[in-house]
Amino acid sequence: MISPFESISFTDDISKIKEADIYIIGIPDDAISSFSESLQFQNKFVVHTSGGAAMNVLSSKNRRGIFYPLQTFSKQRGVDFKEIPICIEAENSSDLELLEKLGKTISEKVIEISSEKKEKLHLAAVFVNNFTNHLYQIGSEILEKDNLPFDLLKPLIMETASKIENLSPEEAQTGPAKRNDKKTIEKHLNLLPEGPHKKLYALFTEQLNQKYGKKL
C-alpha cells in the first residue's frame, strides 16, 4: 500500500526549502526565534504554530504571522480539524487574509486574535487540558494501589466534560468542597499520605471554599 505522504517532497537541508506562499514553523517555543533567523530568504511569509509564543519571536527579516490550532495532539490519536479553532494573526491584511483562507480549508472555526490574547488563551488551555490530564493521572495512581481499573472513572470524566456544553463551569461544579462536607474532606485527607497529592487536594479544597463562600 502506497503511503499518501510519499508524494510530499521534504528536505532536511535548510538551504533546499522550496518556494512557498507560507512557511509554517512547528517546533519547540525556545527554538522558534533562532530557527526563523536561520532561514535563507527574506520578505517571505513565515508563521509559527505556538500557543505560548508571541508573533514577534519570529525574525523580522520576513513577514510574520501565527497559525495556532487550539487542540492537544498525540501521535496515537487522530483529530477532526473541522472542530478545532484556528487562531491567526499577521502583520498586514493581505497576509491575514491568506491565513484565513488556509485555516478555512481545514477548520470551520478560524479566529483572528492578538499575541497578547492568544497567550492568555494558551494559559487557560494549560489549566483545562494539561493540568486536568495530570489530575487523571493522580486518580489513576490512587486506584492502582487498590487494583481498581481507571475505566471506572471514565463515565464520570465524560459526563463532567459534556456538562459544559449546557452549563457554565461554575454551574457544573459539584463535590465535597463546594458543599462544605467537612467529614468527607477530612476522610479524604486522612487517606492521602503526606506529599504533593495531599497538598494539592487541600489547595483545591481551599480555593473552592473561597469561591463558593464556605469556610472549613
PDB file of C-alpha atoms in Angstrom:
ATOM      1  CA  MET A   1       0.000   0.000   0.000  1.00  0.00           C
ATOM      2  CA  ILE A   2       1.395   3.395  -1.018  1.00  0.00           C
ATOM      3  CA  SER A   3       1.532   5.959   1.754  1.00  0.00           C
ATOM      4  CA  PRO A   4      -0.309   9.246   0.992  1.00  0.00           C
ATOM      5  CA  PHE A   5       2.794  11.042   2.219  1.00  0.00           C
ATOM      6  CA  GLU A   6       5.127   9.543  -0.400  1.00  0.00           C
ATOM      7  CA  SER A   7       4.147  12.241  -2.901  1.00  0.00           C
ATOM      8  CA  ILE A   8       5.056  15.042  -0.470  1.00  0.00           C
ATOM      9  CA  SER A   9       8.531  16.465  -1.030  1.00  0.00           C
ATOM     10  CA  PHE A  10      10.689  17.075   2.020  1.00  0.00           C
ATOM     11  CA  THR A  11      14.229  18.016   2.925  1.00  0.00           C
ATOM     12  CA  ASP A  12      16.435  18.151   5.996  1.00  0.00           C
ATOM     13  CA  ASP A  13      18.639  20.790   4.353  1.00  0.00           C
ATOM     14  CA  ILE A  14      17.500  24.312   5.227  1.00  0.00           C
ATOM     15  CA  SER A  15      19.118  25.682   2.059  1.00  0.00           C
ATOM     16  CA  LYS A  16      16.860  23.490  -0.100  1.00  0.00           C
ATOM     17  CA  ILE A  17      13.480  24.656   1.212  1.00  0.00           C
ATOM     18  CA  LYS A  18      11.217  25.186  -1.801  1.00  0.00           C
ATOM     19  CA  GLU A  19       9.398  28.391  -2.738  1.00  0.00           C
ATOM     20  CA  ALA A  20       6.045  28.678  -0.950  1.00  0.00           C
ATOM     21  CA  ASP A  21       3.274  31.160  -0.165  1.00  0.00           C
ATOM     22  CA  ILE A  22       3.521  30.411   3.562  1.00  0.00           C
ATOM     23  CA  TYR A  23       6.285  28.847   5.640  1.00  0.00           C
ATOM     24  CA  ILE A  24       4.944  27.226   8.800  1.00  0.00           C
ATOM     25  CA  ILE A  25       7.280  26.593  11.754  1.00  0.00           C
ATOM     26  CA  GLY A  26       6.130  23.890  14.163  1.00  0.00           C
ATOM     27  CA  ILE A  27       8.953  23.393  16.669  1.00  0.00           C
ATOM     28  CA  PRO A  28       9.513  23.952  20.436  1.00  0.00           C
ATOM     29  CA  ASP A  29       8.958  27.557  21.502  1.00  0.00           C
ATOM     30  CA  ASP A  30      12.528  28.248  22.568  1.00  0.00           C
ATOM     31  CA  ALA A  31      13.848  27.289  19.110  1.00  0.00           C
ATOM     32  CA  ILE A  32      11.483  29.424  17.009  1.00  0.00           C
ATOM     33  CA  SER A  33      13.500  32.649  17.138  1.00  0.00           C
ATOM     34  CA  SER A  34      16.868  31.187  16.156  1.00  0.00           C
ATOM     35  CA  PHE A  35      15.371  28.905  13.503  1.00  0.00           C
ATOM     36  CA  SER A  36      13.416  31.715  11.849  1.00  0.00           C
ATOM     37  CA  GLU A  37      16.583  33.836  11.797  1.00  0.00           C
ATOM     38  CA  SER A  38      18.457  30.993  10.097  1.00  0.00           C
ATOM     39  CA  LEU A  39      16.038  30.806   7.153  1.00  0.00           C
ATOM     40  CA  GLN A  40      17.903  31.758   3.995  1.00  0.00           C
ATOM     41  CA  PHE A  41      15.335  34.081   2.454  1.00  0.00           C
ATOM     42  CA  GLN A  42      13.768  37.455   3.196  1.00  0.00           C
ATOM     43  CA  ASN A  43      10.360  39.153   2.853  1.00  0.00           C
ATOM     44  CA  LYS A  44       8.542  35.825   2.730  1.00  0.00           C
ATOM     45  CA  PHE A  45       5.536  34.978   4.904  1.00  0.00           C
ATOM     46  CA  VAL A  46       6.640  32.934   7.926  1.00  0.00           C
ATOM     47  CA  VAL A  47       4.307  31.821  10.719  1.00  0.00           C
ATOM     48  CA  HIS A  48       4.605  29.638  13.798  1.00  0.00           C
ATOM     49  CA  THR A  49       2.058  27.355  15.447  1.00  0.00           C
ATOM     50  CA  SER A  50       2.861  28.038  19.102  1.00  0.00           C
ATOM     51  CA  GLY A  51       0.205  28.960  21.635  1.00  0.00           C
ATOM     52  CA  GLY A  52       2.686  30.345  24.137  1.00  0.00           C
ATOM     53  CA  ALA A  53       4.966  32.433  21.889  1.00  0.00           C
ATOM     54  CA  ALA A  54       4.196  35.900  20.521  1.00  0.00           C
ATOM     55  CA  MET A  55       4.389  36.755  16.841  1.00  0.00           C
ATOM     56  CA  ASN A  56       7.445  38.941  17.378  1.00  0.00           C
ATOM     57  CA  VAL A  57       9.662  35.976  18.338  1.00  0.00           C
ATOM     58  CA  LEU A  58       9.922  35.382  14.586  1.00  0.00           C
ATOM     59  CA  SER A  59      12.747  37.102  12.748  1.00  0.00           C
ATOM     60  CA  SER A  60      11.734  40.494  11.359  1.00  0.00           C
ATOM     61  CA  LYS A  61      13.573  39.816   8.094  1.00  0.00           C
ATOM     62  CA  ASN A  62      10.388  38.070   6.913  1.00  0.00           C
ATOM     63  CA  ARG A  63       6.690  38.920   7.140  1.00  0.00           C
ATOM     64  CA  ARG A  64       5.368  37.380  10.324  1.00  0.00           C
ATOM     65  CA  GLY A  65       2.244  35.628  11.464  1.00  0.00           C
ATOM     66  CA  ILE A  66       0.680  32.971  13.704  1.00  0.00           C
ATOM     67  CA  PHE A  67      -1.327  29.886  12.766  1.00  0.00           C
ATOM     68  CA  TYR A  68      -2.232  28.283  16.098  1.00  0.00           C
ATOM     69  CA  PRO A  69      -4.575  25.265  16.229  1.00  0.00           C
ATOM     70  CA  LEU A  70      -6.052  25.174  19.731  1.00  0.00           C
ATOM     71  CA  GLN A  71      -6.004  21.446  20.412  1.00  0.00           C
ATOM     72  CA  THR A  72      -3.984  18.740  22.137  1.00  0.00           C
ATOM     73  CA  PHE A  73      -2.164  16.359  19.786  1.00  0.00           C
ATOM     74  CA  SER A  74      -0.897  12.846  20.492  1.00  0.00           C
ATOM     75  CA  LYS A  75       0.768  10.518  18.000  1.00  0.00           C
ATOM     76  CA  GLN A  76      -1.636   7.742  18.961  1.00  0.00           C
ATOM     77  CA  ARG A  77      -4.801   9.674  18.037  1.00  0.00           C
ATOM     78  CA  GLY A  78      -6.202  11.453  15.038  1.00  0.00           C
ATOM     79  CA  VAL A  79      -8.313  14.598  15.411  1.00  0.00           C
ATOM     80  CA  ASP A  80     -11.139  16.204  13.446  1.00  0.00           C
ATOM     81  CA  PHE A  81      -9.664  19.523  12.350  1.00  0.00           C
ATOM     82  CA  LYS A  82     -13.082  20.876  11.373  1.00  0.00           C
ATOM     83  CA  GLU A  83     -13.872  21.323  15.066  1.00  0.00           C
ATOM     84  CA  ILE A  84     -10.506  22.813  16.061  1.00  0.00           C
ATOM     85  CA  PRO A  85     -10.311  26.607  16.490  1.00  0.00           C
ATOM     86  CA  ILE A  86      -7.503  28.046  14.363  1.00  0.00           C
ATOM     87  CA  CYS A  87      -6.146  31.269  15.874  1.00  0.00           C
ATOM     88  CA  ILE A  88      -4.478  33.556  13.353  1.00  0.00           C
ATOM     89  CA  GLU A  89      -2.501  36.795  13.409  1.00  0.00           C
ATOM     90  CA  ALA A  90      -0.447  38.657  10.808  1.00  0.00           C
ATOM     91  CA  GLU A  91       1.309  41.973  10.375  1.00  0.00           C
ATOM     92  CA  ASN A  92      -0.713  43.049   7.335  1.00  0.00           C
ATOM     93  CA  SER A  93      -4.220  42.488   5.977  1.00  0.00           C
ATOM     94  CA  SER A  94      -3.232  40.530   2.862  1.00  0.00           C
ATOM     95  CA  ASP A  95      -1.242  38.001   4.878  1.00  0.00           C
ATOM     96  CA  LEU A  96      -4.088  37.745   7.387  1.00  0.00           C
ATOM     97  CA  GLU A  97      -6.495  37.022   4.528  1.00  0.00           C
ATOM     98  CA  LEU A  98      -4.160  34.301   3.268  1.00  0.00           C
ATOM     99  CA  LEU A  99      -4.032  32.708   6.724  1.00  0.00           C
ATOM    100  CA  GLU A 100      -7.814  32.853   6.976  1.00  0.00           C
ATOM    101  CA  LYS A 101      -8.181  31.064   3.629  1.00  0.00           C
ATOM    102  CA  LEU A 102      -5.681  28.417   4.711  1.00  0.00           C
ATOM    103  CA  GLY A 103      -7.421  27.948   8.043  1.00  0.00           C
ATOM    104  CA  LYS A 104     -10.832  27.533   6.423  1.00  0.00           C
ATOM    105  CA  THR A 105      -9.548  24.671   4.262  1.00  0.00           C
ATOM    106  CA  ILE A 106      -9.225  22.523   7.396  1.00  0.00           C
ATOM    107  CA  SER A 107     -11.417  24.124  10.075  1.00  0.00           C
ATOM    108  CA  GLU A 108     -14.833  25.747  10.423  1.00  0.00           C
ATOM    109  CA  LYS A 109     -13.536  27.946  13.269  1.00  0.00           C
ATOM    110  CA  VAL A 110     -10.882  30.482  12.237  1.00  0.00           C
ATOM    111  CA  ILE A 111     -10.404  33.353  14.684  1.00  0.00           C
ATOM    112  CA  GLU A 112      -8.212  36.457  14.462  1.00  0.00           C
ATOM    113  CA  ILE A 113      -6.576  37.037  17.833  1.00  0.00           C
ATOM    114  CA  SER A 114      -3.642  39.136  19.059  1.00  0.00           C
ATOM    115  CA  SER A 115      -0.496  37.584  20.525  1.00  0.00           C
ATOM    116  CA  GLU A 116      -1.348  39.014  23.951  1.00  0.00           C
ATOM    117  CA  LYS A 117      -4.823  37.464  23.993  1.00  0.00           C
ATOM    118  CA  LYS A 118      -3.552  34.219  22.481  1.00  0.00           C
ATOM    119  CA  GLU A 119      -1.057  33.812  25.319  1.00  0.00           C
ATOM    120  CA  LYS A 120      -3.915  34.179  27.829  1.00  0.00           C
ATOM    121  CA  LEU A 121      -5.882  31.617  25.810  1.00  0.00           C
ATOM    122  CA  HIS A 122      -2.929  29.250  25.923  1.00  0.00           C
ATOM    123  CA  LEU A 123      -2.635  29.744  29.687  1.00  0.00           C
ATOM    124  CA  ALA A 124      -6.305  28.846  30.101  1.00  0.00           C
ATOM    125  CA  ALA A 125      -5.773  25.816  27.853  1.00  0.00           C
ATOM    126  CA  VAL A 126      -2.957  24.564  30.080  1.00  0.00           C
ATOM    127  CA  PHE A 127      -5.320  24.640  33.063  1.00  0.00           C
ATOM    128  CA  VAL A 128      -8.226  22.852  31.371  1.00  0.00           C
ATOM    129  CA  ASN A 129      -6.104  20.371  29.417  1.00  0.00           C
ATOM    130  CA  ASN A 130      -2.600  19.686  30.744  1.00  0.00           C
ATOM    131  CA  PHE A 131      -3.382  20.147  34.432  1.00  0.00           C
ATOM    132  CA  THR A 132      -6.684  18.289  34.149  1.00  0.00           C
ATOM    133  CA  ASN A 133      -4.935  15.363  32.478  1.00  0.00           C
ATOM    134  CA  HIS A 134      -2.402  15.325  35.319  1.00  0.00           C
ATOM    135  CA  LEU A 135      -5.324  15.014  37.736  1.00  0.00           C
ATOM    136  CA  TYR A 136      -6.464  11.984  35.731  1.00  0.00           C
ATOM    137  CA  GLN A 137      -3.006  10.518  36.327  1.00  0.00           C
ATOM    138  CA  ILE A 138      -3.275  11.141  40.078  1.00  0.00           C
ATOM    139  CA  GLY A 139      -6.676   9.460  40.111  1.00  0.00           C
ATOM    140  CA  SER A 140      -5.223   6.529  38.185  1.00  0.00           C
ATOM    141  CA  GLU A 141      -2.377   6.157  40.704  1.00  0.00           C
ATOM    142  CA  ILE A 142      -4.809   6.186  43.648  1.00  0.00           C
ATOM    143  CA  LEU A 143      -6.887   3.411  42.053  1.00  0.00           C
ATOM    144  CA  GLU A 144      -3.894   1.316  41.031  1.00  0.00           C
ATOM    145  CA  LYS A 145      -2.842   0.929  44.669  1.00  0.00           C
ATOM    146  CA  ASP A 146      -6.076  -0.996  45.313  1.00  0.00           C
ATOM    147  CA  ASN A 147      -6.132  -2.767  41.941  1.00  0.00           C
ATOM    148  CA  LEU A 148      -9.113  -0.765  40.730  1.00  0.00           C
ATOM    149  CA  PRO A 149      -9.355  -0.007  36.984  1.00  0.00           C
ATOM    150  CA  PHE A 150      -9.220   3.582  35.735  1.00  0.00           C
ATOM    151  CA  ASP A 151     -12.154   2.688  33.451  1.00  0.00           C
ATOM    152  CA  LEU A 152     -14.428   3.132  36.472  1.00  0.00           C
ATOM    153  CA  LEU A 153     -13.785   6.881  36.298  1.00  0.00           C
ATOM    154  CA  LYS A 154     -14.320   7.307  32.555  1.00  0.00           C
ATOM    155  CA  PRO A 155     -18.138   7.786  32.638  1.00  0.00           C
ATOM    156  CA  LEU A 156     -17.660  10.462  35.313  1.00  0.00           C
ATOM    157  CA  ILE A 157     -14.946  12.176  33.266  1.00  0.00           C
ATOM    158  CA  MET A 158     -17.092  12.150  30.129  1.00  0.00           C
ATOM    159  CA  GLU A 159     -20.154  13.493  31.958  1.00  0.00           C
ATOM    160  CA  THR A 160     -18.137  16.269  33.593  1.00  0.00           C
ATOM    161  CA  ALA A 161     -16.755  17.299  30.198  1.00  0.00           C
ATOM    162  CA  SER A 162     -20.118  17.129  28.437  1.00  0.00           C
ATOM    163  CA  LYS A 163     -21.868  19.256  31.092  1.00  0.00           C
ATOM    164  CA  ILE A 164     -20.140  22.414  29.912  1.00  0.00           C
ATOM    165  CA  GLU A 165     -21.977  22.186  26.600  1.00  0.00           C
ATOM    166  CA  ASN A 166     -25.036  23.411  28.509  1.00  0.00           C
ATOM    167  CA  LEU A 167     -23.730  24.744  31.831  1.00  0.00           C
ATOM    168  CA  SER A 168     -21.013  27.195  32.801  1.00  0.00           C
ATOM    169  CA  PRO A 169     -18.095  25.674  34.761  1.00  0.00           C
ATOM    170  CA  GLU A 170     -19.419  27.433  37.862  1.00  0.00           C
ATOM    171  CA  GLU A 171     -22.885  25.928  37.414  1.00  0.00           C
ATOM    172  CA  ALA A 172     -21.426  22.470  36.789  1.00  0.00           C
ATOM    173  CA  GLN A 173     -19.261  22.437  39.926  1.00  0.00           C
ATOM    174  CA  THR A 174     -20.123  19.741  42.473  1.00  0.00           C
ATOM    175  CA  GLY A 175     -18.285  17.872  45.221  1.00  0.00           C
ATOM    176  CA  PRO A 176     -17.492  17.942  48.946  1.00  0.00           C
ATOM    177  CA  ALA A 177     -15.517  21.195  48.806  1.00  0.00           C
ATOM    178  CA  LYS A 178     -18.371  23.144  47.204  1.00  0.00           C
ATOM    179  CA  ARG A 179     -20.973  21.856  49.663  1.00  0.00           C
ATOM    180  CA  ASN A 180     -18.520  22.175  52.585  1.00  0.00           C
ATOM    181  CA  ASP A 181     -18.770  18.495  53.508  1.00  0.00           C
ATOM    182  CA  LYS A 182     -16.148  18.611  56.278  1.00  0.00           C
ATOM    183  CA  LYS A 183     -16.366  14.929  57.202  1.00  0.00           C
ATOM    184  CA  THR A 184     -15.718  13.754  53.638  1.00  0.00           C
ATOM    185  CA  ILE A 185     -12.906  16.260  53.168  1.00  0.00           C
ATOM    186  CA  GLU A 186     -11.247  15.133  56.402  1.00  0.00           C
ATOM    187  CA  LYS A 187     -11.624  11.480  55.404  1.00  0.00           C
ATOM    188  CA  HIS A 188     -10.031  12.127  52.012  1.00  0.00           C
ATOM    189  CA  LEU A 189      -7.116  13.993  53.573  1.00  0.00           C
ATOM    190  CA  ASN A 190      -6.555  11.102  56.005  1.00  0.00           C
ATOM    191  CA  LEU A 191      -6.492   8.640  53.103  1.00  0.00           C
ATOM    192  CA  LEU A 192      -3.746  10.575  51.359  1.00  0.00           C
ATOM    193  CA  PRO A 193      -0.154  10.170  52.559  1.00  0.00           C
ATOM    194  CA  GLU A 194       1.901  13.271  53.232  1.00  0.00           C
ATOM    195  CA  GLY A 195       3.122  14.615  49.931  1.00  0.00           C
ATOM    196  CA  PRO A 196       2.183  16.634  46.844  1.00  0.00           C
ATOM    197  CA  HIS A 197      -1.180  14.908  46.255  1.00  0.00           C
ATOM    198  CA  LYS A 198      -2.375  15.751  49.752  1.00  0.00           C
ATOM    199  CA  LYS A 199      -1.211  19.352  49.380  1.00  0.00           C
ATOM    200  CA  LEU A 200      -2.961  19.592  46.014  1.00  0.00           C
ATOM    201  CA  TYR A 201      -6.227  18.247  47.458  1.00  0.00           C
ATOM    202  CA  ALA A 202      -6.038  20.758  50.331  1.00  0.00           C
ATOM    203  CA  LEU A 203      -5.239  23.617  47.923  1.00  0.00           C
ATOM    204  CA  PHE A 204      -8.145  22.824  45.600  1.00  0.00           C
ATOM    205  CA  THR A 205     -10.478  22.466  48.578  1.00  0.00           C
ATOM    206  CA  GLU A 206      -9.391  25.826  49.978  1.00  0.00           C
ATOM    207  CA  GLN A 207      -9.885  27.558  46.623  1.00  0.00           C
ATOM    208  CA  LEU A 208     -13.338  26.049  46.144  1.00  0.00           C
ATOM    209  CA  ASN A 209     -14.290  27.068  49.701  1.00  0.00           C
ATOM    210  CA  GLN A 210     -13.276  30.638  48.907  1.00  0.00           C
ATOM    211  CA  LYS A 211     -15.033  30.598  45.535  1.00  0.00           C
ATOM    212  CA  TYR A 212     -18.360  29.440  46.936  1.00  0.00           C
ATOM    213  CA  GLY A 213     -18.205  31.341  50.225  1.00  0.00           C
ATOM    214  CA  LYS A 214     -17.779  28.357  52.509  1.00  0.00           C
ATOM    215  CA  LYS A 215     -15.360  28.096  55.416  1.00  0.00           C
ATOM    216  CA  LEU A 216     -13.789  24.924  56.718  1.00  0.00           C
TER     217      LEU A 216
END
